[in-house]
Coordinates of N, CA and C in Angstrom, one line a residue:
X9 N -199.6 -73.3 -4.8 CA -200.3 -73.2 -6.1 C -200.5 -71.5 -6.6
X10 N -200.4 -70.6 -5.9 CA -200.3 -69.2 -6.1 C -198.9 -69.1 -6.7
X11 N -198.0 -69.5 -6.1 CA -196.5 -69.3 -6.7 C -196.6 -69.6 -8.3
X12 N -197.1 -70.8 -8.5 CA -197.0 -71.2 -9.8 C -197.8 -70.4 -11.1
X13 N -198.7 -69.8 -10.4 CA -200.0 -68.8 -11.2 C -199.1 -67.5 -11.4
X14 N -198.2 -67.0 -10.2 CA -197.6 -65.9 -10.6 C -196.7 -66.1 -11.5
X15 N -195.8 -67.0 -11.3 CA -194.7 -67.4 -12.5 C -195.2 -67.6 -13.8
X16 N -196.2 -68.2 -13.8 CA -197.1 -68.3 -15.4 C -197.3 -67.0 -16.0
X17 N -198.0 -66.4 -14.9 CA -198.2 -64.6 -15.6 C -197.3 -63.8 -15.6
X18 N -196.2 -63.9 -15.0 CA -194.9 -63.2 -15.1 C -194.3 -63.8 -16.7
X19 N -194.5 -65.1 -16.8 CA -194.1 -65.7 -18.2 C -194.8 -65.3 -19.5
X20 N -195.9 -65.0 -19.4 CA -196.8 -64.6 -20.3 C -196.4 -63.1 -20.6
X21 N -196.6 -62.2 -19.6 CA -196.3 -61.2 -19.7 C -194.7 -60.5 -20.5
X22 N -193.9 -61.5 -20.1 CA -192.7 -61.3 -20.7 C -192.7 -61.8 -22.1
X23 N -193.3 -62.6 -22.6 CA -193.4 -63.0 -24.1 C -194.3 -62.0 -24.7
X24 N -195.2 -61.5 -24.2 CA -196.0 -60.3 -24.8 C -195.4 -59.4 -25.0
X25 N -194.3 -58.7 -24.1 CA -193.6 -57.7 -24.1 C -192.5 -57.9 -25.4
X26 N -191.9 -59.0 -25.1 CA -190.9 -59.5 -26.4 C -191.6 -59.3 -27.7
X27 N -192.8 -59.8 -27.9 CA -193.4 -59.9 -29.2 C -193.9 -58.4 -29.6
X28 N -194.5 -57.7 -28.5 CA -194.6 -56.1 -29.0 C -193.3 -55.4 -29.3
X29 N -192.3 -55.6 -28.7 CA -190.9 -55.1 -28.3 C -190.4 -55.3 -29.9
X30 N -190.6 -56.6 -30.8 CA -189.8 -57.0 -32.0 C -190.8 -57.3 -33.0
X31 N -191.6 -56.5 -33.5 CA -192.5 -56.5 -34.5 C -191.5 -57.3 -36.0
X32 N -190.5 -56.5 -36.1 CA -189.4 -56.6 -37.2 C -189.0 -58.5 -37.1
X33 N -188.8 -59.0 -35.6 CA -188.2 -60.0 -35.4 C -189.5 -61.1 -35.9
X34 N -190.6 -61.0 -35.6 CA -192.1 -61.5 -35.8 C -192.3 -61.8 -37.2
X35 N -192.0 -60.6 -37.9 CA -192.3 -60.7 -39.3 C -191.5 -61.3 -40.2
X36 N -190.2 -61.5 -39.9 CA -188.9 -62.2 -40.7 C -189.4 -63.6 -40.8
X37 N -190.3 -64.3 -40.1 CA -190.5 -65.6 -40.3 C -192.0 -65.8 -41.0
X38 N -192.7 -64.7 -41.3 CA -194.0 -64.7 -41.9 C -194.2 -65.1 -43.2
X39 N -195.2 -66.0 -43.6 CA -195.5 -66.4 -44.8 C -196.9 -66.3 -45.2
X40 N -197.3 -66.2 -46.3 CA -198.5 -66.0 -46.7 C -199.3 -67.2 -47.7
X41 N -200.2 -67.6 -47.9 CA -200.6 -68.6 -48.7 C -201.7 -68.3 -49.7
X42 N -201.7 -68.1 -50.7 CA -202.7 -67.7 -52.0 C -202.4 -68.6 -53.0
X43 N -203.4 -69.0 -53.3 CA -203.7 -69.8 -54.9 C -202.8 -71.0 -54.8
X44 N -202.3 -71.9 -53.8 CA -201.6 -73.0 -53.7 C -200.3 -72.6 -53.7
X45 N -199.9 -71.3 -53.5 CA -198.4 -70.8 -53.2 C -198.1 -70.2 -52.2
X46 N -197.0 -70.5 -51.5 CA -196.5 -70.1 -50.2 C -195.5 -68.8 -50.6
X47 N -195.9 -67.4 -49.9 CA -195.1 -66.6 -50.0 C -194.3 -65.9 -48.9
X48 N -193.1 -65.8 -48.8 CA -192.4 -65.5 -47.8 C -192.5 -63.8 -47.6
X49 N -193.1 -63.4 -46.5 CA -193.3 -62.1 -46.4 C -191.7 -61.3 -46.5
X50 N -191.7 -60.3 -47.0 CA -190.3 -59.6 -47.2 C -190.1 -58.6 -45.8
X51 N -188.9 -58.7 -45.1 CA -188.8 -57.8 -44.1 C -188.8 -56.4 -44.5
X52 N -189.4 -55.8 -43.6 CA -189.6 -54.1 -43.9 C -188.4 -53.4 -44.5
X53 N -188.5 -52.7 -45.6 CA -187.6 -51.9 -45.7 C -186.4 -51.0 -45.0
X54 N -187.6 -50.4 -44.1 CA -187.0 -49.6 -43.0 C -186.4 -50.2 -42.0
X55 N -186.0 -51.5 -41.8 CA -185.5 -52.1 -40.8 C -184.3 -52.9 -41.1
X56 N -183.7 -52.6 -42.7 CA -182.5 -53.3 -43.2 C -182.0 -52.1 -43.9
X57 N -180.5 -52.5 -44.2 CA -179.7 -51.7 -44.8 C -180.0 -51.6 -46.5
X58 N -179.5 -50.5 -47.1 CA -180.0 -50.4 -48.5 C -179.5 -51.6 -49.2
X59 N -178.1 -52.1 -48.8 CA -177.6 -53.4 -49.7 C -178.6 -54.8 -49.2
X60 N -178.9 -54.8 -48.0 CA -179.8 -55.8 -47.7 C -181.2 -55.8 -48.2
X61 N -181.7 -54.7 -48.3 CA -183.2 -54.6 -49.4 C -182.6 -55.0 -50.8
X62 N -181.5 -54.3 -51.2 CA -181.1 -54.9 -52.7 C -181.0 -56.7 -52.9
X63 N -180.5 -57.2 -51.8 CA -180.3 -58.5 -51.7 C -181.7 -59.2 -52.0
X64 N -182.5 -58.5 -51.0 CA -184.0 -59.1 -50.6 C -184.6 -59.0 -52.2
X65 N -184.8 -57.8 -52.8 CA -185.4 -57.4 -53.7 C -185.1 -58.2 -55.0
X66 N -183.8 -58.6 -55.0 CA -183.1 -59.5 -56.1 C -183.9 -60.9 -55.9
X67 N -183.9 -61.3 -54.5 CA -184.2 -62.7 -54.4 C -185.8 -62.7 -54.7
X68 N -186.4 -61.7 -54.6 CA -187.8 -61.9 -55.0 C -188.0 -61.8 -56.4
X69 N -187.6 -60.9 -57.1 CA -187.4 -61.1 -58.8 C -186.9 -62.6 -59.0
X70 N -186.1 -63.2 -58.5 CA -185.6 -64.2 -59.0 C -186.5 -65.5 -58.6
X71 N -187.6 -65.1 -58.0 CA -188.5 -66.2 -57.4 C -188.3 -67.0 -55.9
X72 N -187.5 -66.6 -55.6 CA -186.9 -67.2 -54.2 C -187.9 -67.0 -53.0
X73 N -189.1 -66.1 -53.1 CA -189.8 -65.8 -52.2 C -191.4 -66.6 -52.3
X74 N -191.2 -67.3 -53.3 CA -192.6 -68.2 -53.2 C -192.2 -69.7 -53.6
X75 N -192.9 -70.5 -53.6 CA -193.1 -72.1 -54.0 C -194.4 -72.6 -53.8
X76 N -194.6 -73.6 -54.6 CA -195.9 -74.3 -54.3 C -196.1 -75.1 -52.9
X77 N -197.4 -75.0 -52.3 CA -197.5 -75.5 -51.0 C -197.7 -77.1 -51.4
X78 N -197.1 -77.5 -50.5 CA -197.6 -79.2 -50.5 C -198.8 -79.5 -50.2
X79 N -199.8 -80.0 -51.0 CA -201.3 -80.4 -50.5 C -201.5 -81.7 -50.1
X80 N -200.4 -82.5 -50.2 CA -200.8 -83.9 -49.5 C -199.7 -84.6 -49.0
X81 N -199.9 -85.4 -47.9 CA -198.7 -86.1 -47.3 C -198.0 -86.9 -48.6
X82 N -196.8 -87.5 -48.3 CA -196.2 -87.9 -49.5 C -195.8 -89.4 -48.6
X83 N -195.9 -90.4 -49.1 CA -195.6 -91.9 -48.6 C -194.0 -91.6 -48.2
X84 N -193.6 -92.1 -47.0 CA -192.2 -91.9 -46.7 C -191.8 -92.8 -45.7
X85 N -190.7 -93.4 -45.7 CA -190.0 -94.0 -44.9 C -189.6 -93.3 -43.5
X86 N -190.4 -92.6 -42.5 CA -190.5 -91.9 -41.6 C -188.8 -92.2 -40.7
X87 N -188.5 -93.4 -40.6 CA -187.5 -93.8 -39.8 C -185.9 -93.2 -40.7
X88 N -186.2 -93.5 -41.8 CA -184.9 -93.3 -42.8 C -185.1 -92.2 -43.8
X89 N -186.0 -91.1 -43.8 CA -186.4 -90.3 -44.7 C -185.1 -89.2 -44.6
X90 N -184.3 -88.6 -45.6 CA -183.6 -87.6 -45.3 C -184.4 -86.5 -44.4
X91 N -183.7 -86.0 -43.4 CA -184.3 -84.6 -42.8 C -183.8 -83.4 -43.4
X92 N -182.6 -83.5 -44.0 CA -182.3 -82.3 -44.4 C -181.4 -82.5 -46.0
X93 N -181.3 -81.7 -46.6 CA -180.3 -81.9 -48.0 C -179.2 -82.5 -47.6
X94 N -178.4 -82.2 -46.6 CA -177.2 -82.7 -46.3 C -177.2 -84.1 -45.8
X95 N -178.1 -84.9 -45.9 CA -178.2 -86.5 -45.3 C -178.0 -87.2 -46.5
X96 N -178.1 -86.5 -48.1 CA -178.2 -87.1 -48.8 C -176.7 -87.1 -49.4
X97 N -176.3 -88.2 -50.3 CA -175.1 -88.2 -50.9 C -175.2 -87.7 -52.6
X98 N -174.2 -87.8 -53.1 CA -174.4 -87.4 -54.6 C -174.3 -86.1 -55.1
X99 N -174.2 -85.0 -54.0 CA -174.1 -83.4 -54.5 C -172.7 -83.1 -55.3
X100 N -172.7 -82.1 -55.8 CA -171.6 -81.2 -56.1 C -170.4 -81.5 -55.1
X101 N -169.3 -81.6 -55.2 CA -168.2 -81.8 -54.3 C -168.2 -80.4 -53.6
X102 N -168.4 -79.5 -54.4 CA -168.5 -77.8 -53.7 C -169.4 -77.5 -52.9
X103 N -170.4 -78.3 -52.8 CA -171.7 -78.0 -51.8 C -171.1 -78.5 -50.4
X104 N -170.9 -77.7 -49.4 CA -170.6 -77.9 -48.0 C -171.8 -77.3 -47.1
X105 N -172.5 -78.3 -46.6 CA -173.3 -78.1 -45.7 C -173.2 -76.6 -44.6
X106 N -174.0 -75.8 -44.4 CA -173.6 -74.6 -43.7 C -173.0 -75.1 -42.4
X107 N -173.7 -76.1 -41.6 CA -173.2 -76.7 -40.3 C -171.8 -77.0 -40.2
X108 N -171.5 -77.3 -41.5 CA -169.8 -78.0 -41.5 C -169.1 -76.7 -41.7
X109 N -169.2 -75.5 -42.0 CA -168.6 -74.4 -42.2 C -168.2 -73.4 -40.6
X110 N -168.5 -73.9 -39.6 CA -168.2 -73.2 -38.6 C -166.6 -72.9 -38.2
X111 N -165.9 -73.7 -38.5 CA -164.7 -73.7 -38.1 C -163.7 -72.9 -39.1
X112 N -164.4 -72.5 -40.1 CA -163.6 -71.6 -41.1 C -163.0 -70.1 -40.6
X113 N -162.1 -70.0 -40.8 CA -161.3 -68.5 -40.1 C -161.6 -67.3 -40.9
X114 N -161.6 -67.9 -42.3 CA -162.0 -66.8 -43.1 C -163.7 -66.3 -43.2
X115 N -164.0 -65.6 -42.4 CA -165.5 -64.9 -42.7 C -166.1 -64.6 -43.8
X116 N -165.4 -64.2 -44.8 CA -165.8 -63.6 -46.0 C -166.1 -64.9 -46.7
X117 N -165.2 -65.9 -46.7 CA -165.4 -67.3 -47.3 C -166.4 -68.0 -46.8
X118 N -166.5 -68.0 -45.4 CA -167.7 -68.9 -44.9 C -168.9 -68.3 -45.2
X119 N -169.0 -67.1 -45.3 CA -170.4 -66.8 -45.4 C -170.8 -66.6 -47.0
X120 N -169.8 -66.5 -47.6 CA -170.2 -66.6 -49.1 C -170.5 -68.4 -49.2
X121 N -169.7 -69.1 -48.8 CA -170.0 -70.6 -48.7 C -171.4 -71.0 -48.2
X122 N -171.6 -70.2 -47.0 CA -173.1 -70.7 -46.6 C -174.2 -70.3 -47.2
X123 N -174.1 -68.9 -47.8 CA -175.1 -68.5 -48.5 C -175.2 -69.4 -49.7
X124 N -174.3 -69.9 -50.5 CA -174.6 -70.9 -51.6 C -175.0 -71.7 -51.0
X125 N -174.7 -72.5 -50.0 CA -175.3 -73.9 -49.6 C -176.7 -73.5 -49.4
X126 N -177.4 -72.4 -48.6 CA -178.5 -72.1 -48.3 C -179.5 -72.1 -49.7
X127 N -179.2 -71.4 -50.9 CA -179.5 -71.4 -52.1 C -180.0 -72.5 -52.7
X128 N -178.8 -73.6 -52.5 CA -178.6 -74.8 -53.2 C -179.6 -75.6 -52.4
X129 N -179.8 -75.6 -51.2 CA -180.9 -76.5 -50.2 C -182.3 -76.0 -50.6
X130 N -182.4 -74.6 -50.7 CA -183.7 -73.8 -51.3 C -184.3 -74.7 -52.6
X131 N -183.5 -74.6 -53.6 CA -183.7 -75.4 -54.7 C -183.8 -76.9 -54.8
X132 N -183.1 -77.5 -54.1 CA -183.4 -79.1 -53.6 C -184.8 -79.1 -52.9
X133 N -185.1 -78.7 -51.6 CA -186.4 -78.7 -51.1 C -187.3 -78.5 -52.0
X134 N -187.2 -77.3 -52.8 CA -188.3 -77.1 -53.8 C -188.5 -78.2 -55.2
X135 N -187.4 -78.7 -55.5 CA -187.5 -79.9 -56.2 C -188.2 -81.0 -55.6
X136 N -187.9 -81.3 -54.4 CA -188.7 -82.5 -53.8 C -190.3 -82.1 -53.6
X137 N -190.3 -80.8 -53.2 CA -191.8 -80.8 -53.3 C -192.6 -80.6 -54.5
X138 N -191.8 -80.4 -55.6 CA -192.6 -80.3 -56.8 C -193.0 -81.9 -57.2
X139 N -191.6 -82.7 -56.9 CA -191.8 -84.0 -57.2 C -192.5 -84.7 -56.4
X140 N -193.0 -84.0 -55.3 CA -193.9 -85.1 -54.1 C -193.2 -86.3 -53.8
X141 N -191.7 -86.1 -53.6 CA -191.0 -87.3 -53.1 C -190.1 -86.7 -51.9
X142 N -190.1 -87.4 -51.1 CA -189.5 -87.5 -49.5 C -188.0 -88.4 -49.7
X143 N -187.3 -88.7 -50.8 CA -186.3 -89.4 -51.0 C -185.3 -88.6 -51.2
X144 N -183.8 -89.0 -51.3 CA -182.6 -88.5 -51.6 C -182.7 -88.3 -53.5
X145 N -183.5 -88.9 -54.0 CA -183.6 -88.9 -55.6 C -184.1 -87.6 -55.9
X146 N -184.9 -86.8 -55.3 CA -185.1 -85.5 -55.7 C -184.6 -84.5 -54.8
X147 N -184.1 -84.7 -53.7 CA -183.3 -83.7 -52.8 C -182.2 -83.3 -53.2
X148 N -181.9 -82.5 -54.4 CA -180.7 -82.3 -55.0 C -181.2 -81.0 -55.8
X149 N -180.1 -80.4 -56.3 CA -180.4 -79.5 -57.1 C -179.1 -79.2 -58.0
X150 N -179.2 -78.2 -58.9 CA -177.8 -77.8 -59.6 C -177.1 -76.8 -59.0
X151 N -175.7 -77.2 -58.7 CA -174.6 -76.5 -57.8 C -174.6 -75.3 -58.4
X152 N -174.2 -75.3 -60.0 CA -173.9 -74.2 -60.7 C -175.1 -73.0 -60.8
X153 N -176.4 -73.4 -60.8 CA -177.3 -72.8 -60.8 C -177.4 -71.8 -59.3
X154 N -177.1 -72.5 -58.1 CA -177.0 -71.8 -57.0 C -175.8 -70.9 -57.0
X155 N -174.6 -71.3 -57.5 CA -173.5 -70.3 -57.6 C -174.2 -69.0 -58.5
X156 N -174.6 -69.2 -59.5 CA -175.0 -68.1 -60.3 C -175.8 -67.4 -59.7
X157 N -176.9 -67.8 -59.0 CA -177.9 -67.0 -58.2 C -177.4 -66.3 -57.0
X158 N -176.4 -66.9 -56.7 CA -175.5 -66.3 -55.3 C -175.1 -65.1 -56.0
X159 N -174.2 -65.2 -57.4 CA -173.5 -64.2 -57.7 C -174.6 -62.8 -58.3
X160 N -175.8 -63.5 -58.6 CA -176.7 -62.1 -59.1 C -177.1 -61.6 -57.6
X161 N -177.5 -62.4 -56.6 CA -178.1 -61.6 -55.2 C -177.0 -60.5 -54.8
X162 N -175.9 -61.2 -54.8 CA -174.8 -60.5 -54.2 C -173.9 -59.4 -54.7
X163 N -174.2 -59.4 -56.5 CA -173.3 -58.2 -57.2 C -173.3 -57.1 -56.7
X164 N -172.2 -56.3 -56.4 CA -172.0 -54.9 -55.8 C -172.3 -55.0 -54.5
X165 N -172.4 -56.0 -53.6 CA -172.5 -55.7 -52.5 C -171.2 -56.1 -51.5
X166 N -170.4 -55.4 -50.7 CA -169.4 -55.6 -50.3 C -169.3 -56.1 -48.9
X167 N -170.6 -56.0 -48.0 CA -170.6 -56.3 -46.8 C -170.9 -58.1 -46.9
X168 N -170.0 -58.8 -46.6 CA -170.2 -60.3 -46.6 C -171.1 -60.7 -45.7
X169 N -171.4 -59.7 -44.6 CA -172.4 -60.2 -43.4 C -173.8 -60.2 -43.9
X170 N -174.2 -59.3 -44.9 CA -175.3 -59.5 -45.8 C -175.7 -60.7 -46.4
X171 N -174.7 -61.6 -46.7 CA -174.7 -62.6 -47.9 C -175.9 -63.8 -47.4
X172 N -175.9 -64.0 -45.9 CA -176.7 -65.4 -45.6 C -177.7 -65.0 -45.0
X173 N -178.3 -63.6 -44.6 CA -179.7 -63.4 -44.2 C -180.9 -64.0 -45.0
X174 N -180.7 -63.4 -46.1 CA -182.1 -63.8 -47.1 C -182.0 -65.0 -47.5
X175 N -180.9 -65.6 -47.9 CA -181.1 -66.8 -48.4 C -181.2 -67.9 -47.4
X176 N -180.6 -67.6 -46.0 CA -181.4 -68.6 -45.0 C -182.7 -68.5 -44.4
X177 N -183.3 -67.2 -44.6 CA -184.8 -67.4 -44.4 C -185.6 -68.2 -45.5
X178 N -185.1 -67.7 -46.6 CA -185.7 -68.4 -47.7 C -185.6 -70.0 -47.7
X179 N -184.4 -70.5 -47.4 CA -184.2 -71.8 -47.1 C -184.9 -72.5 -45.9
X180 N -184.9 -72.0 -44.7 CA -185.7 -72.3 -43.6 C -187.3 -72.4 -43.5
X181 N -187.6 -71.5 -44.6 CA -189.2 -71.3 -44.7 C -189.6 -72.5 -45.7
X182 N -188.9 -72.8 -46.9 CA -189.4 -73.6 -47.9 C -189.0 -75.1 -47.1
X183 N -188.1 -75.3 -46.1 CA -187.8 -76.4 -45.7 C -189.0 -77.1 -44.7
X184 N -189.6 -75.9 -44.2 CA -190.7 -76.1 -43.4 C -191.7 -76.8 -44.1
X185 N -192.1 -76.6 -45.2 CA -193.3 -77.2 -46.1 C -192.6 -78.6 -46.6
X186 N -191.2 -78.5 -46.7 CA -190.9 -79.8 -47.4 C -191.0 -81.0 -45.9
X187 N -190.9 -80.4 -44.6 CA -191.1 -81.3 -43.5 C -192.5 -81.4 -43.5
X188 N -193.5 -80.7 -43.6 CA -194.8 -81.0 -43.3 C -195.3 -81.9 -44.4
X189 N -194.6 -82.0 -45.7 CA -195.2 -82.9 -46.6 C -194.7 -84.4 -46.2
X190 N -193.5 -84.5 -45.7 CA -192.8 -85.7 -45.5 C -193.1 -86.4 -44.1
X191 N -193.6 -85.7 -42.9 CA -193.9 -86.0 -41.6 C -195.1 -86.3 -41.6
X192 N -195.6 -87.5 -41.3 CA -196.9 -87.9 -41.0 C -197.5 -87.1 -39.5
X193 N -196.5 -86.6 -38.4 CA -196.6 -85.8 -37.5 C -197.2 -84.5 -37.5
X194 N -196.7 -84.0 -38.5 CA -197.1 -82.7 -38.9 C -198.2 -82.3 -40.0
X195 N -199.0 -81.4 -39.4 CA -200.4 -81.1 -40.4 C -199.7 -80.4 -41.6
X196 N -200.6 -80.4 -42.6 CA -200.2 -79.5 -43.9 C -201.3 -78.3 -43.5
X197 N -200.3 -77.3 -43.9 CA -201.3 -75.9 -43.7 C -201.9 -75.8 -45.0
X198 N -203.1 -75.9 -45.1 CA -203.9 -75.6 -46.4 C -204.6 -74.2 -46.4
X199 N -204.7 -73.7 -47.4 CA -205.3 -72.5 -47.6 C -207.0 -72.3 -47.0

């Protein structure tokens, strides 16, 4: 019994140290809710490069750091509802889900395609939330708009490793609200 208590104490101490040692890592997943809108908390500028800050600033200006918070559960076939954008068909042929790009040998090309996929998926989740619909009917977006947004976000940025960080955070957070809206086992987070 005493050994279990010691192990539990050690694990709690390790978790606390990790949280204190990495406030930037904890911050990157923070959101704030105000007046029915979710806001993604920007990463601290001092923790990023000049170009990462540029991409983040552009994303904020373009409205990618906010979206309406779902306020009610949506009727959904929980066994068959799409869990992610890539579960649906009918997308533009140039849309390739990020998880399918792991074997690409050209890293610049892979990061470019992944970032475009993240932006497209952010738009699709936003469309589903606005429509209050958990089917493939609304879990789509305009591919050309996603490509244009990518071009705007990354204009003048040569380091392709920076392309995916901000769009990935944006996509992950809006998907979390989509999941809350469509899954009866998840609680809605209301203000």
